[in-house]
């Protein structure tokens, strides 16, 4: 037993050694690929068993903030990012620039706004995907060429074969509890050959010098820098700068460091030393192995150009947290927005606040003209000038005005104008338009690969657009494009169904001696298409009439169209002289012949004004209410028949009820009594009580019933109501 245990331990140890050897080879492949492709960072990801979760195993040159966000990701859709796209489509994915990244993966770009060119390759061996390799390029680097992508494809193939061989040998490589970080490959420099000369040079400079690795740890600091940071060199060396110097820990400062590493662009910002109030200028110069940091007083050194420019560098406060809140609210709200008005309200309520902008407008091309489908902050006069203007006009409408030169938006390239001079230099026609703004972003609106308009974001004051702002605006414009396109399609379909239903419902009801009539139809408030509720009043003779109300199952064009067919059939059979039961039976037979795949309820009432009798037949519809002349209200217990469309041979029994002068008959659909947390019987009893209390002519009573049933005006379903009072 003891020998067996030892053998098991030796086998486990051998597997550990084999796994370590595979891991070392993978690390070497990743490091050589990053350097050989001209990238500044890279990472290797492994798929967990099941193939839905991607885990970061090892990275090189990645900022620590990126590592924590990329540690575990679900692979469900191509839009999730280049890694998901590479794995799901089993091909190399190349993204040529940060702008392209923001357009293709807008949700991801909001989290990683400083990403430049990207390439991702799946680790495929045979029929199995083992993971993916990702390399990141500087914002200043050109798009990865065929040589770089070819190197990445080869490296990914080698990694996949190593992983497959290891698994077949019984020691499949599993990601560790934490992602590993490879040490950077140091670049050769003269300082390495002459360390004392380099140290003397740095010591003679008035600025402090500090070196951070990709984890933010201080690997070198001179005495001047230590004095300015008010800390000793031993305290600083080996520590993360935001841990050794707590007043550099606020999120905006750490964001500067991570953004510089991710973009490989220099940046700078000022901070105040909390004890003395001394203002310090921090200048960051990144490369593949970390960041060189110059520290000085603003008057003691020239301020370097800030190529990255990610913000003010001030500590986070309510404004920053509020902006983040609004961006998250906007992103989530756009995914659920169903109408153009909802998209406009979301952008006005969240995007403008988050971006500190004052105005926006959605301009789209429709039938050869410009349409302003939504706006906020622009004057009515300017909106009227632009709305319905011909596309071939002299108005400065990039990407829309066909009579103007190519302005770039036809290729989906955003345009940013820091002041009016920049706008006028590109669009001289804009000199004639005064919108009271000082800076603009023109962002393309795109859906299904086609550009259909632009989103104009305006700022009251002139401003330069930072790299972060450009990436954020581009990413948000992609999200807005998708939401706006969905909303326009929804609105068009809704208007079509609404118009169809309005055309199918009676425009006016016939005037009949001895009957005072009121009718109402209300569509659902939001979130649903037009329904299939209908009503009608049919004059059969001078002394007879028929009232009908019904509800076709479902919503939208199909329900509205079927409603029109049912109403027409009922009208035809009623005019042919059929009894109440026969009208429903014949309509049901026709309904089954049409085989629409839907059902419908219907209530038919034949009114004999001479004998003061109403004959009722119902096909699964809500029972009518009869208010007697003494204002007492009964729920009419008519024998029910099946819904239309259930049984083609069904028969519909009838019942006679008195309709004396002064009595009022109420026909309605379920939208009038369906309320949350209230059962059908309770709602129906409440409606009957309200009918007994209501006073005035039928029109006033109809308004009172609607107000009682839906006091907030919020309707989950459409509602039809028909009131008939015998005179």
C-alpha angles and dihedrals in degrees: 000000000000091000091049091054090051091051091051090050092049091049091049091048090050090051090050090052092048091049090049090052091051090047091051091051091050090050091052092049091050094048094048092046093053093049095040094049092051091243125142098215141017143173142198120221129194127205117233117230106283093043098242103098123061117202126198107235105172136357139188124206094354118144112245091241090059093049094058092047094047097043096102127012134170115234105214110124139023090238090063090083145283093297093054091044092051093050098042094046095034094226141105113274119206124189112190102202146358091262091054090048090054093049096046098041107024096163092051092044090060088062096039106032095159100059116125125185115348136191126190129183128188120236098235126172118169109321096335133089113212099181140293143272121225129194126187126207130204121263086242094050121098119246112285109273129216091272092056095044092044090054090049093049092051092047092050090051091051092049091050092052091049091051092046093049091048092051093048089050090056101254106094112186113247126192114255125242088266132026114261120234118211118220112250121256104249117233118232113250140166089248090066090056094044107031096162092052090050091049092050091049093052093045091056093056120096091223126078119244127212134168124209126190124220090276092055093252117146109243096169135016130166127217094257091056091046091051092049090049089046094231136108122256093241089052091052103042114095094007127108106256095234090052096046092044106036095188088065091055101089113116098250091059094049088046089058092055094046092045092051091051093045096047098031088223125129119247138174140196141172129241135178122239101235099219100047101020089232112159114231129196114216117195119190123202112183132199135164094283100046143290132307110215126203115196123193145134110272092245094049100062139029112263108243121225111272102226092174101040101179099171146298098308092229120144116269115270140158092296093056094044090046092052091050090049092052093049091052091046090050094049093050094041094051090057090059100035111123104180138039090246090056091051091049092049092049093050092046093046100043116011097051091048094047093048095039087235126147106206145022138175136189111220118187135174115245126168094339094311139093115252124196099212095175139000145163131191098017120113118257089238093057092045090050090050093054101034112094092003112150114260090235092059129119092250114121099248108148114213093007108062105082093188093061129078121272106283099183101255091096084072091046097253115149118230125214124194117192094194143354093273091060091049093047092049091060099031111029089180089069090075088079093057121075111190096161092243132122105199136027143192117203108199125186120240111216135176130174091356093305127109110226103170149323137271112219116204115190133198125199095222130046111262141167113239111234123218090254092051092049092050092046093048092048092049093046091048089058091052092045090049092056093045094045093049091051091046094050091050090048092049092048092050091044092051090048092051092043091050091047092050093046088053092050098047116079112271090210134003120237118260110240129186111243096020128090108195137190128178135185135184122186124179122219113282099235146329095045137077125242111295135222102251115135143168137186143180115211124197106219098172140330090285104028135065139168126220121196135180130174149160125223114208116254135016139261136045094326093053092045092049093048090048089058091052093050092048091049092049093049090048093050096048091045092053089049089064100252119158120249093263093045092050090058094041093053092043089050091051091052091045091056091047089056088053094201094169089238136096131222138199121216139180120199124190124187110202121205105190095185095057094029092233129139117198111206130199124173136195100201093305131143111278116258121244120232118200110196123217089262087059093249109138127213129193102231110235099210115173105256127233126199123278116273109268098032104091122010091204096049120134125212119215121213136218130199122225129182116254102188123180108283093026119122126209118203121201118183145157127244093262087078095059105028108104130156116268093008123108122226097252094049092048092047093049090049091051091050091051091050091050090054091053098044117103137191133045121332092266091059091045091052091054091048093052092049092048091049094049096043108024093166093048089236110133123190091190137022118269135212124188130182121183122190120186120190113225 
